[in-house]
XYZ file of C-alpha atoms in Angstrom:
771
model
C 87.538 194.165 117.848
C 86.008 197.068 119.749
C 85.516 198.215 123.277
C 82.008 199.573 123.630
C 81.448 201.829 126.602
C 77.891 202.849 127.210
C 75.838 205.085 129.444
C 74.030 202.496 131.566
C 70.997 204.584 132.477
C 70.285 205.536 128.866
C 70.555 201.970 127.596
C 68.458 200.610 130.460
C 65.584 202.943 129.640
C 65.754 202.198 125.928
C 65.776 198.417 126.186
C 63.308 198.192 129.054
C 60.812 200.050 126.857
C 61.376 197.619 123.997
C 60.900 194.629 126.264
C 57.618 195.964 127.587
C 56.333 196.614 124.090
C 57.475 193.390 122.466
C 57.091 190.949 125.336
C 58.145 187.336 124.750
C 56.912 184.979 122.066
C 56.075 181.469 123.258
C 55.016 180.402 119.769
C 58.338 181.078 118.088
C 60.230 178.113 116.654
C 63.536 180.008 116.825
C 65.952 178.375 119.250
C 67.102 181.055 121.674
C 67.860 181.997 125.255
C 65.432 184.268 127.101
C 67.068 187.014 129.095
C 65.681 189.590 131.535
C 67.186 193.046 131.201
C 68.960 194.496 134.221
C 69.388 191.269 136.213
C 72.786 190.361 134.787
C 75.111 192.876 133.080
C 76.398 190.321 130.572
C 72.873 189.340 129.665
C 71.887 192.992 129.323
C 74.860 193.759 127.104
C 74.084 190.703 124.957
C 70.508 191.889 124.526
C 71.834 195.227 123.365
C 74.198 193.515 120.901
C 71.265 191.456 119.622
C 69.422 194.643 118.736
C 72.371 196.018 116.794
C 72.548 192.771 114.816
C 68.929 193.080 113.750
C 67.665 190.263 115.997
C 65.016 190.208 118.678
C 66.152 192.157 121.749
C 64.579 189.416 123.904
C 65.699 186.193 122.283
C 69.477 185.776 122.384
C 71.006 184.106 119.365
C 74.428 182.435 119.353
C 76.105 185.343 117.521
C 75.194 187.858 120.197
C 76.156 185.515 123.035
C 79.550 184.672 121.598
C 80.403 188.178 120.391
C 80.606 189.508 123.958
C 84.074 188.925 125.411
C 83.740 190.814 128.699
C 80.988 192.689 130.518
C 82.496 195.351 132.742
C 80.284 195.849 135.769
C 82.202 196.526 138.989
C 84.006 199.784 138.324
C 82.217 200.944 135.187
C 79.564 199.862 132.682
C 80.486 198.669 129.234
C 81.525 195.600 127.316
C 84.136 194.255 124.911
C 82.810 192.551 121.796
C 84.098 191.190 118.504
C 82.554 193.329 115.784
C 82.967 193.835 112.077
C 83.618 197.393 110.912
C 80.019 197.677 109.700
C 78.650 196.402 113.012
C 80.860 198.840 114.920
C 79.602 201.654 112.689
C 75.978 200.684 113.407
C 76.714 200.433 117.110
C 78.036 204.007 117.186
C 74.706 205.308 115.863
C 72.511 203.521 118.381
C 70.902 205.657 121.101
C 72.641 205.140 124.416
C 76.055 204.331 122.953
C 78.487 207.153 123.599
C 81.769 205.672 122.384
C 83.173 202.659 120.553
C 86.920 202.262 121.073
C 89.042 199.873 118.978
C 91.091 197.311 120.882
C 94.766 198.186 121.286
C 97.755 196.038 122.109
C 99.981 197.365 124.872
C 103.534 196.335 125.759
C 105.375 195.182 128.890
C 108.033 197.568 130.320
C 110.984 195.253 131.554
C 117.324 193.891 146.494
C 119.791 196.096 147.295
C 117.291 198.754 146.334
C 115.308 198.575 149.568
C 118.411 199.011 151.703
C 119.447 201.849 149.400
C 116.069 203.493 150.102
C 116.720 203.092 153.869
C 113.592 200.968 154.164
C 114.597 198.642 156.999
C 113.048 197.338 160.258
C 115.021 199.942 162.173
C 114.088 202.415 163.507
C 110.901 201.252 165.197
C 109.118 204.450 164.153
C 110.067 203.985 160.490
C 107.662 203.237 157.679
C 108.451 199.514 157.502
C 107.966 198.824 161.211
C 104.893 200.997 161.686
C 103.192 199.380 158.690
C 104.083 195.891 159.982
C 105.707 195.234 156.609
C 102.464 196.012 154.799
C 100.528 193.019 156.123
C 97.218 194.894 155.995
C 97.585 195.757 152.289
C 96.684 193.922 149.098
C 98.744 194.703 145.986
C 97.187 193.825 142.641
C 99.640 193.206 139.794
C 98.621 193.406 136.126
C 101.383 191.552 134.281
C 102.414 188.156 132.841
C 101.312 186.107 135.843
C 103.322 184.521 138.625
C 105.491 181.489 139.437
C 103.853 180.463 142.722
C 106.543 177.978 143.792
C 109.164 180.724 144.121
C 110.457 181.147 147.662
C 109.552 184.822 147.351
C 105.869 183.858 147.542
C 105.924 181.566 150.570
C 103.401 182.508 153.251
C 105.288 181.400 156.373
C 104.040 183.253 159.432
C 101.358 185.203 157.591
C 97.913 185.554 159.147
C 94.565 184.772 157.621
C 93.515 186.379 154.356
C 91.733 189.694 155.053
C 87.981 189.154 155.390
C 87.301 192.019 152.968
C 88.932 190.062 150.121
C 86.413 189.005 147.457
C 88.749 187.707 144.764
C 89.288 184.252 143.301
C 92.055 181.810 142.510
C 91.158 180.825 138.950
C 92.652 177.523 137.843
C 94.171 176.736 134.467
C 97.071 174.967 132.825
C 99.548 173.837 135.528
C 97.931 176.198 138.025
C 95.587 174.959 140.760
C 93.690 176.532 143.610
C 96.340 175.132 145.941
C 98.898 177.422 144.266
C 97.252 180.306 146.060
C 98.065 180.772 149.739
C 98.112 183.528 152.330
C 100.624 185.467 150.197
C 99.118 184.937 146.737
C 95.492 185.370 147.721
C 94.058 185.693 144.228
C 94.990 184.868 140.639
C 93.031 185.454 137.445
C 93.919 185.290 133.751
C 92.488 187.045 130.702
C 92.959 185.966 127.102
C 89.689 186.623 125.252
C 90.808 190.008 123.974
C 94.216 188.705 122.953
C 92.746 185.760 121.039
C 90.075 187.884 119.374
C 92.919 190.007 117.996
C 95.518 187.295 117.258
C 93.666 183.976 117.076
C 93.993 181.037 119.435
C 97.236 180.905 121.389
C 98.809 177.543 120.599
C 100.911 176.525 123.594
C 102.520 173.745 121.578
C 104.146 176.433 119.424
C 104.655 179.153 122.040
C 105.963 178.393 125.519
C 103.071 179.650 127.605
C 100.507 178.514 130.150
C 96.787 179.143 129.720
C 96.531 180.056 133.383
C 97.937 182.591 135.871
C 101.303 180.778 135.712
C 104.110 183.011 134.418
C 106.012 181.701 131.388
C 107.809 184.996 130.719
C 109.225 186.079 134.078
C 108.231 189.735 134.001
C 105.241 189.328 136.322
C 107.151 187.178 138.806
C 109.945 189.773 138.911
C 107.628 192.753 139.481
C 105.451 190.917 142.031
C 108.417 189.836 144.145
C 109.930 193.332 143.960
C 106.745 194.746 145.455
C 105.848 192.095 148.025
C 108.301 189.192 147.936
C 108.970 187.340 151.177
C 112.455 187.246 152.677
C 114.789 184.818 150.873
C 118.287 184.301 152.295
C 121.355 183.839 150.083
C 119.560 184.843 146.900
C 121.715 185.701 143.889
C 121.920 185.559 140.138
C 124.574 182.896 139.655
C 126.639 184.391 142.462
C 126.116 188.038 141.520
C 124.220 190.361 143.901
C 124.218 187.761 146.647
C 122.309 188.521 149.833
C 118.851 188.721 151.356
C 116.154 189.215 148.715
C 112.921 190.857 149.821
C 110.032 192.865 148.521
C 109.372 196.357 149.807
C 106.145 195.290 151.514
C 107.254 191.761 152.327
C 104.088 190.826 154.242
C 101.595 192.408 151.861
C 99.233 190.115 149.965
C 99.384 189.663 146.195
C 96.476 189.512 143.757
C 97.639 188.450 140.298
C 95.913 189.515 137.066
C 97.586 187.948 134.038
C 96.847 190.192 131.060
C 100.083 189.860 129.058
C 101.290 186.845 127.133
C 104.535 185.297 125.920
C 104.289 187.173 122.618
C 104.658 190.424 124.582
C 101.104 191.513 123.778
C 98.569 192.799 126.303
C 95.053 193.406 124.951
C 93.238 196.507 126.136
C 89.985 194.516 126.451
C 91.724 192.080 128.818
C 93.326 194.905 130.786
C 89.980 196.626 131.305
C 88.463 193.331 132.483
C 91.294 192.972 135.003
C 90.702 196.491 136.332
C 87.007 195.695 136.667
C 87.699 192.539 138.668
C 90.399 194.166 140.805
C 87.987 196.904 141.859
C 85.481 194.227 142.905
C 88.093 192.020 144.591
C 89.250 194.637 147.075
C 92.868 195.496 146.222
C 94.490 198.571 147.790
C 97.116 199.211 145.124
C 97.426 198.263 141.458
C 100.910 197.888 140.013
C 100.890 198.155 136.216
C 104.257 197.872 134.454
C 103.000 198.237 130.882
C 101.718 200.842 128.485
C 101.486 202.193 124.958
C 104.243 204.226 123.315
C 103.447 207.649 121.785
C 101.377 208.809 120.040
C 99.283 208.547 123.177
C 95.556 207.818 122.986
C 93.257 210.402 124.511
C 92.281 209.852 128.131
C 88.755 208.842 127.100
C 90.168 206.127 124.791
C 93.080 204.896 126.913
C 92.081 201.770 128.869
C 94.778 202.366 131.475
C 93.445 205.883 132.030
C 89.842 204.637 132.117
C 90.494 201.681 134.410
C 92.700 203.679 136.751
C 90.152 206.507 136.923
C 87.523 204.151 138.321
C 90.016 202.456 140.605
C 91.159 205.804 142.019
C 87.529 206.823 142.500
C 87.159 203.812 144.802
C 90.256 204.564 146.811
C 92.689 202.319 144.907
C 96.082 203.811 144.034
C 97.257 202.930 140.531
C 101.012 202.959 139.889
C 102.335 202.754 136.314
C 105.712 202.697 134.606
C 106.787 205.823 132.706
C 108.181 203.929 129.694
C 111.637 203.040 128.410
C 112.112 205.486 125.526
C 114.558 207.871 127.184
C 116.511 209.996 127.227
C 114.343 211.761 124.656
C 111.776 214.362 125.698
C 108.005 213.910 125.358
C 108.290 210.116 125.562
C 106.654 209.616 128.964
C 103.503 207.468 128.926
C 100.666 206.750 131.391
C 100.185 210.479 131.865
C 96.691 210.669 133.379
C 96.848 212.878 136.485
C 95.185 210.245 138.713
C 98.002 207.748 137.975
C 101.326 207.674 139.845
C 103.830 207.542 136.968
C 107.295 206.241 137.863
C 110.677 206.956 136.279
C 113.666 204.641 136.763
C 116.823 205.423 138.721
C 120.086 203.686 139.543
C 121.270 202.307 142.883
C 124.758 202.059 144.355
C 125.871 198.707 142.994
C 127.213 197.390 139.715
C 128.840 194.259 138.278
C 132.270 194.494 136.693
C 134.872 192.459 134.876
C 138.554 193.307 134.423
C 139.819 193.489 130.831
C 143.540 192.785 130.358
C 145.180 193.386 126.976
C 148.252 191.597 125.720
C 150.397 194.634 126.613
C 149.227 194.272 130.255
C 147.018 197.378 130.093
C 143.986 196.826 132.325
C 140.508 198.310 132.097
C 137.190 197.749 133.855
C 133.859 197.134 132.164
C 130.339 196.203 133.261
C 128.838 192.769 132.660
C 126.140 190.389 133.834
C 127.812 187.364 132.275
C 127.361 184.697 134.952
C 129.779 182.108 133.604
C 133.399 181.546 134.527
C 136.034 183.035 132.246
C 138.925 180.881 131.163
C 142.137 182.480 132.346
C 143.597 182.568 128.882
C 144.121 185.043 126.099
C 141.834 185.243 123.092
C 142.534 187.046 119.864
C 140.636 190.324 119.663
C 139.433 191.896 116.404
C 137.761 195.134 115.409
C 134.236 194.421 114.134
C 134.713 196.582 111.032
C 137.673 194.448 110.009
C 135.563 191.291 109.874
C 132.435 192.694 108.238
C 130.366 190.440 106.022
C 130.575 191.266 102.325
C 127.124 192.874 102.160
C 127.238 194.805 105.461
C 127.305 198.579 105.752
C 130.284 199.997 107.656
C 128.075 201.370 110.444
C 126.277 198.025 110.812
C 129.531 196.140 111.192
C 130.972 198.754 113.537
C 128.059 198.249 115.944
C 127.812 194.477 115.325
C 124.302 194.837 114.031
C 122.393 191.681 113.151
C 124.054 189.656 110.369
C 126.891 192.137 109.816
C 129.890 189.910 110.675
C 131.820 187.304 108.703
C 131.461 184.078 110.687
C 134.718 182.638 109.376
C 136.724 185.638 110.599
C 134.795 185.966 113.895
C 135.086 182.329 114.943
C 136.814 181.890 118.306
C 137.587 185.596 118.729
C 136.647 188.481 121.000
C 135.009 191.229 118.909
C 135.208 194.978 119.662
C 131.983 196.792 118.677
C 131.019 200.471 118.920
C 127.590 201.924 119.541
C 126.171 203.823 116.548
C 123.024 205.857 115.982
C 121.470 202.859 114.241
C 122.462 200.222 116.822
C 122.829 201.189 120.460
C 122.169 197.901 122.263
C 124.959 195.749 123.685
C 122.784 192.609 123.796
C 122.173 192.888 120.024
C 125.930 193.025 119.454
C 126.455 190.024 121.722
C 123.820 188.024 119.848
C 125.438 188.908 116.509
C 128.889 187.854 117.731
C 127.514 184.617 119.189
C 125.796 183.701 115.923
C 129.071 184.439 114.096
C 130.750 181.934 116.479
C 132.721 184.581 118.347
C 133.493 183.891 122.004
C 132.971 187.342 123.500
C 132.278 191.004 122.823
C 133.483 194.346 124.137
C 130.811 196.982 123.470
C 131.920 200.629 123.581
C 129.092 203.086 124.237
C 127.893 206.220 125.964
C 128.138 204.970 129.508
C 125.064 203.944 131.438
C 124.705 201.816 134.545
C 122.061 199.700 132.818
C 123.880 196.459 131.987
C 122.740 194.428 128.990
C 121.416 190.922 129.523
C 123.894 188.711 127.682
C 124.445 185.267 129.114
C 125.648 182.939 126.346
C 128.979 184.704 125.784
C 130.803 187.397 127.781
C 129.627 190.914 126.920
C 131.652 193.671 128.578
C 130.350 197.245 128.306
C 132.951 200.048 128.342
C 132.881 203.770 127.643
C 133.983 205.207 124.311
C 137.342 206.337 125.653
C 138.205 202.804 126.759
C 136.893 201.437 123.479
C 139.100 203.842 121.515
C 142.164 202.809 123.539
C 141.482 199.142 122.849
C 140.954 199.946 119.158
C 144.341 201.660 119.022
C 145.938 198.620 120.651
C 144.395 196.372 117.990
C 145.703 198.615 115.221
C 149.232 198.864 116.649
C 149.695 195.182 117.560
C 150.546 192.299 115.263
C 148.634 189.670 117.273
C 146.333 191.516 119.695
C 144.914 189.424 122.530
C 142.678 190.011 125.543
C 141.393 188.131 128.583
C 138.544 188.795 131.035
C 138.133 188.202 134.732
C 134.955 186.741 136.177
C 132.198 189.192 137.086
C 132.283 190.755 140.535
C 129.658 192.639 142.558
C 130.665 196.189 143.567
C 128.541 197.679 146.347
C 128.395 201.213 147.760
C 131.084 202.634 145.465
C 128.902 204.519 143.003
C 127.212 207.907 143.182
C 123.489 207.233 143.214
C 120.696 207.692 142.465
C 120.872 208.866 138.866
C 117.985 208.877 136.396
C 118.442 205.926 134.035
C 119.343 206.582 130.415
C 116.344 204.587 129.136
C 113.767 206.171 131.455
C 111.160 208.118 129.442
C 111.109 211.879 129.919
C 108.478 214.590 130.063
C 106.749 216.759 129.198
C 103.592 214.817 128.486
C 102.826 214.897 124.776
C 99.122 214.672 125.593
C 98.756 217.232 128.389
C 101.945 219.170 129.235
C 100.068 221.025 131.978
C 100.195 217.751 133.963
C 103.776 217.176 135.068
C 104.980 213.643 134.295
C 106.658 211.495 135.461
C 105.634 212.007 139.078
C 108.567 210.399 140.862
C 111.639 208.201 140.367
C 112.478 204.882 142.033
C 115.115 202.158 141.582
C 114.817 200.460 138.210
C 118.366 199.531 137.162
C 119.984 196.141 137.852
C 117.239 194.961 140.205
C 117.485 191.436 141.616
C 114.109 189.700 142.019
C 112.437 186.305 141.638
C 112.352 184.554 138.273
C 110.607 181.393 136.996
C 113.126 178.578 136.544
C 111.232 177.500 133.416
C 110.910 180.958 131.856
C 110.886 181.261 128.070
C 113.371 184.105 128.667
C 115.674 182.016 130.834
C 118.912 184.001 130.899
C 121.163 180.952 131.066
C 121.166 177.389 129.851
C 120.408 176.242 133.384
C 117.368 177.329 135.446
C 117.668 180.351 137.723
C 115.391 181.410 140.578
C 116.450 185.068 140.580
C 117.383 187.442 137.810
C 118.820 190.944 137.496
C 116.703 193.149 135.243
C 116.242 196.841 134.415
C 113.406 199.074 133.240
C 110.674 201.343 134.486
C 108.847 198.021 134.902
C 111.184 197.466 137.843
C 110.773 200.978 139.300
C 106.957 200.781 139.223
C 106.616 197.981 141.844
C 109.015 199.857 144.141
C 106.491 202.682 144.374
C 103.603 200.182 144.575
C 105.218 198.686 147.671
C 105.732 202.082 149.296
C 102.092 202.970 148.582
C 101.011 199.692 150.223
C 103.068 200.524 153.326
C 101.618 204.044 153.517
C 98.102 202.660 153.037
C 98.638 200.305 155.980
C 99.361 203.249 158.261
C 97.021 205.818 156.691
C 94.012 203.809 155.445
C 91.946 207.002 155.253
C 94.318 208.752 152.838
C 93.041 209.034 149.274
C 95.183 207.929 146.321
C 95.914 211.580 145.544
C 96.955 212.280 149.138
C 99.377 209.334 148.972
C 100.715 210.537 145.636
C 101.200 214.017 147.089
C 103.061 212.605 150.098
C 105.453 210.799 147.757
C 106.065 213.762 145.457
C 106.453 216.498 148.081
C 108.941 214.519 150.193
C 111.039 213.202 147.293
C 114.749 214.001 147.095
C 116.285 216.161 144.383
C 119.761 215.335 145.754
C 121.706 212.098 145.857
C 123.235 210.232 148.780
C 126.183 212.648 148.840
C 124.104 215.826 148.864
C 124.769 216.583 145.198
C 122.038 217.422 142.707
C 120.742 214.247 141.067
C 121.951 213.854 137.499
C 120.265 212.163 134.551
C 122.127 209.733 132.340
C 122.339 210.852 128.737
C 124.775 211.983 126.110
C 126.059 213.928 127.928
C 124.920 213.597 131.543
C 123.042 216.623 132.879
C 121.505 217.832 136.109
C 118.155 216.098 136.432
C 114.999 218.183 136.257
C 111.297 217.598 136.804
C 110.870 216.076 133.331
C 113.387 213.401 134.332
C 112.152 212.518 137.831
C 109.063 214.586 138.667
C 109.260 215.599 142.310
C 112.536 213.691 142.708
C 113.716 210.331 144.020
C 111.365 208.551 146.433
C 112.096 208.786 150.174
C 109.714 206.254 151.771
C 110.282 207.233 155.400
C 109.746 210.945 154.746
C 106.504 210.171 152.894
C 105.141 208.734 156.138
C 104.882 212.261 157.569
C 104.562 214.803 154.729
C 102.990 217.578 156.808
C 100.697 218.841 154.049
C 99.066 217.080 151.101
C 97.519 218.273 147.849
C 94.274 216.289 147.652
C 92.033 215.889 144.618
C 88.645 214.271 143.998
C 86.704 212.760 141.111
C 84.846 216.010 140.466
C 88.176 217.819 140.041
C 89.270 215.274 137.451
C 85.980 215.621 135.581
C 86.540 219.377 135.354
C 90.047 218.652 134.107
C 88.656 216.391 131.359
C 86.263 219.175 130.390
C 89.231 221.536 130.119
C 90.881 219.064 127.727
C 88.050 219.736 125.275
C 86.376 216.313 125.395
C 82.632 216.400 124.823
C 80.048 215.605 127.479
C 79.181 212.151 126.145
C 82.823 211.038 125.957
C 83.466 212.147 129.532
C 80.215 210.587 130.760
C 81.218 207.329 129.098
C 84.609 207.280 130.775
C 83.580 208.451 134.233
C 80.078 206.927 134.499
C 78.951 210.348 135.745
C 76.462 212.430 133.786
C 78.637 215.352 132.791
C 77.743 218.759 131.432
C 80.872 220.814 130.891
C 80.459 224.528 131.392
C 80.372 226.588 128.234
C 83.236 228.807 129.356
C 86.564 227.041 128.852
C 87.813 225.694 132.168
C 91.481 225.879 133.001
C 93.773 222.873 133.348
C 96.163 224.893 135.499
C 94.021 224.800 138.660
C 93.840 220.995 139.015
C 95.117 220.514 142.573
C 98.277 218.592 141.714
C 101.518 218.539 143.774
C 103.230 220.393 140.925
C 102.640 223.378 138.671
C 103.407 223.090 134.967
C 102.758 226.024 132.647
C 103.639 225.143 129.050
C 102.636 228.554 127.677
C 103.251 231.605 129.851
C 102.388 234.667 127.745
C 101.711 237.228 130.427
C 100.899 237.320 134.119
C 99.130 234.112 135.161
C 97.744 233.074 138.557
C 97.328 229.462 139.665
C 95.363 228.188 142.682
C 96.222 225.319 144.986
C 94.793 223.907 148.239
C 96.715 222.012 150.905
C 95.382 219.807 153.700
C 97.198 219.572 157.017
C 97.947 215.942 157.988
C 100.530 216.852 160.616
C 100.183 218.586 164.006
C 96.842 220.371 164.357
C 98.372 223.759 165.077
C 101.000 224.559 162.478
C 102.488 227.591 160.767
C 103.914 227.145 157.274
C 105.926 229.773 155.408
C 106.487 229.833 151.658
C 109.914 229.687 150.067
C 110.280 230.080 146.317
C 113.003 228.901 143.978
C 111.771 230.646 140.839
C 112.427 229.266 137.349
C 114.993 231.436 135.572
C 113.428 234.281 133.631
C 110.178 234.147 135.587
C 108.989 236.188 138.562
C 106.944 234.115 141.040
C 104.839 235.418 143.918
C 102.783 233.455 146.493
C 99.805 234.828 148.416
C 99.397 234.390 151.293
C 102.998 233.734 152.235
C 102.050 232.215 155.582
C 99.495 229.453 156.213
C 98.048 229.124 159.742
C 96.440 225.758 160.521
C 94.329 224.939 163.596
C 91.345 222.811 164.632
C 88.981 224.644 162.289
C 91.427 225.543 159.519
C 92.589 222.150 158.219
C 92.485 223.056 154.525
C 93.877 226.326 153.203
C 94.226 227.717 149.699
C 96.863 229.941 148.172
C 97.611 231.527 144.816
C 100.849 231.508 142.846
C 101.355 234.273 140.282
C 103.836 233.898 137.416
C 105.116 236.775 135.284
C 107.668 236.463 132.460
C 110.676 238.767 132.803
C 111.554 238.625 129.101
C 109.362 238.984 126.033
C 110.878 236.012 124.230
C 109.966 232.471 123.313
C 111.913 230.389 125.769
C 112.569 226.813 126.767
C 111.202 225.047 129.814
C 112.740 226.308 133.055
C 112.479 224.675 136.460
C 112.039 225.804 140.041
C 110.156 224.835 143.174
C 107.770 226.053 145.850
C 108.309 224.929 149.426
C 106.053 225.252 152.468
C 108.111 224.911 155.663
C 107.190 224.762 159.345
C 110.624 224.003 160.805
C 110.021 220.255 160.702
C 108.408 219.559 157.338
C 109.520 220.811 153.948
C 106.671 220.360 151.471
C 108.190 220.830 148.011
C 106.464 220.890 144.630
C 108.141 221.383 141.233
C 107.485 224.503 139.151
C 107.856 224.126 135.375
C 107.378 227.129 133.092
C 107.930 227.896 129.412
C 107.453 231.444 128.168
C 105.924 232.000 124.737
C 104.899 235.020 122.677
C 101.725 235.195 120.615
C 103.275 236.617 117.465
C 106.201 234.176 117.303
C 104.829 232.417 114.225
C 103.476 235.569 112.561
C 104.705 235.811 108.975
C 105.759 239.316 107.955
């Protein structure tokens, strides 16, 4: 399968000439469909495919008609087609074709949070009230679909659908037009790319719906996090009980189902969804999916391509940063026009009390929703009940198939995290299959609680695990009992960057700081389909607690929708700047935010970008760093892509200048210098969106080992001076090859503090010189 992106003007001229020369043949006996070039993009693309297959460019045969999966026409010109390798090779050589990209399969990234973010109806001049809960905004969600019957998607009290909306409610299996309402105003589904790659999806073998209906749960969860209506007394089997709501609870939802129950999301389908969303009239696109490193180039990455065209039409695109933390260079969705979101914790958790037979008591974390019998169970060390063919480390961590079922039956099993097996839910599944009745999993502590629902799974730190292990070794008949899970609220230091959240720098372009910002993504309660294939319990649930950057992404999507309601004239880059420059680098107690890891450390810009989102501050940022399409085209030129590749992606005829352009001057709300060899000067421009007359003064927190100077040091704004530029000069203090160091630049007027991260690594040219 291939994605063919073409320069429309070049192809139009080529095929129009052929049509004029060849005309149409009325005497032909060949059965075909006549097609006029230029009237219909799909017809035009089919004509082009016909030519590459050696057929008449006028008379469409069945092969050409059926080979086209999608014609992209709203945001960009191109098409997705099923091609053999030889056909793809011929297509590359045809005049007018600038790039053929193979289809890729992307992956999904899996409401106390809104109170934690201080996003409430009070005060009346806050973001939520001024935006009227986002009722003017339309949030598009690219995901696994939606469960429309959920209370989170009721449209009580909502006004008419905005007249600018041009989308559709596409029917399918167990999904009808009546499932759309004034909340879910559009729903589409895309499977051609998936089936071209994997064959027909057989819903008798896989629990799935060939429609916008969500069989997985991921899309329902993310959609309700962003724009769910108010639902009283929501909980996950009694845990996290309270009022559930989305951040923009009166915003409209447009659903684009591009991911399926197998976990696969075809790039051809994703690009088709972007194309439709641009046409439909969404304000924000929330995309909780992506491709793990190695990252495709920007001109081959469908998320980068689709989001580029969306941003060019004023649509903010918000993406998850990935779940491969805490390791560096794992962040994904790194295009500078995307808002890339890391995951953070909030101030609640769910605990169970562990009581040993000697009356020692400990506390662990669990999401087990069932009731615990108030009785003692025998507890065993996993290594002591290893299966005969298991490695010691596998048994220690309760890796798959590592336990002796006869010895595990009816017992609580103590397991320890190892380098090869770090996941509590894997241990719980192993113990369950070995007929154990519960598991205690000792690990580097994180507030992300594993989803284990069939048997109790209690997560403890390694110190507690070691104490329990010693008890087992010193006791003839060791026993343990658990209490039922309990919600603990407001007793934890938060936010912290989640252990799993992917970290920067970008492996594709380290001069673009990623992620951009952090938002709640740990233990998030949101709507869930009662018939989900991933149902967490034996009985249906309407809400589920889940974690991932998939959960942090819709938090930012909601905030963007609220900001868009109040500032409809702000560009996507202005909104992104407002978020980044007002973000918090300190937690609720005024301490520097830390990042979970082994060990914990003070969080830096590679963990959370500008910091943790502060929605109300973003309403009034003072200054913004704005950027346009032409700036991004220059950036792509600086990446070394050729003119045809950039023209294909951007649909702009591009001629990069012969002199190498610099990536450093892209007007981002951050400065990242991966290679500082000597004195280097960077330019930035800020736009005043606050009071007309304002005086801003620079304050620098320089990265260690680097001298930083700003000129001018004072910016004077008035009626005529609304945009002002400044230069930042960096000079290394030491002639050594260093590591990344972090600082910040603030512009302050006494009311606003406009902060951007500074990230610098010093290098020396002769470091790798061999003597």
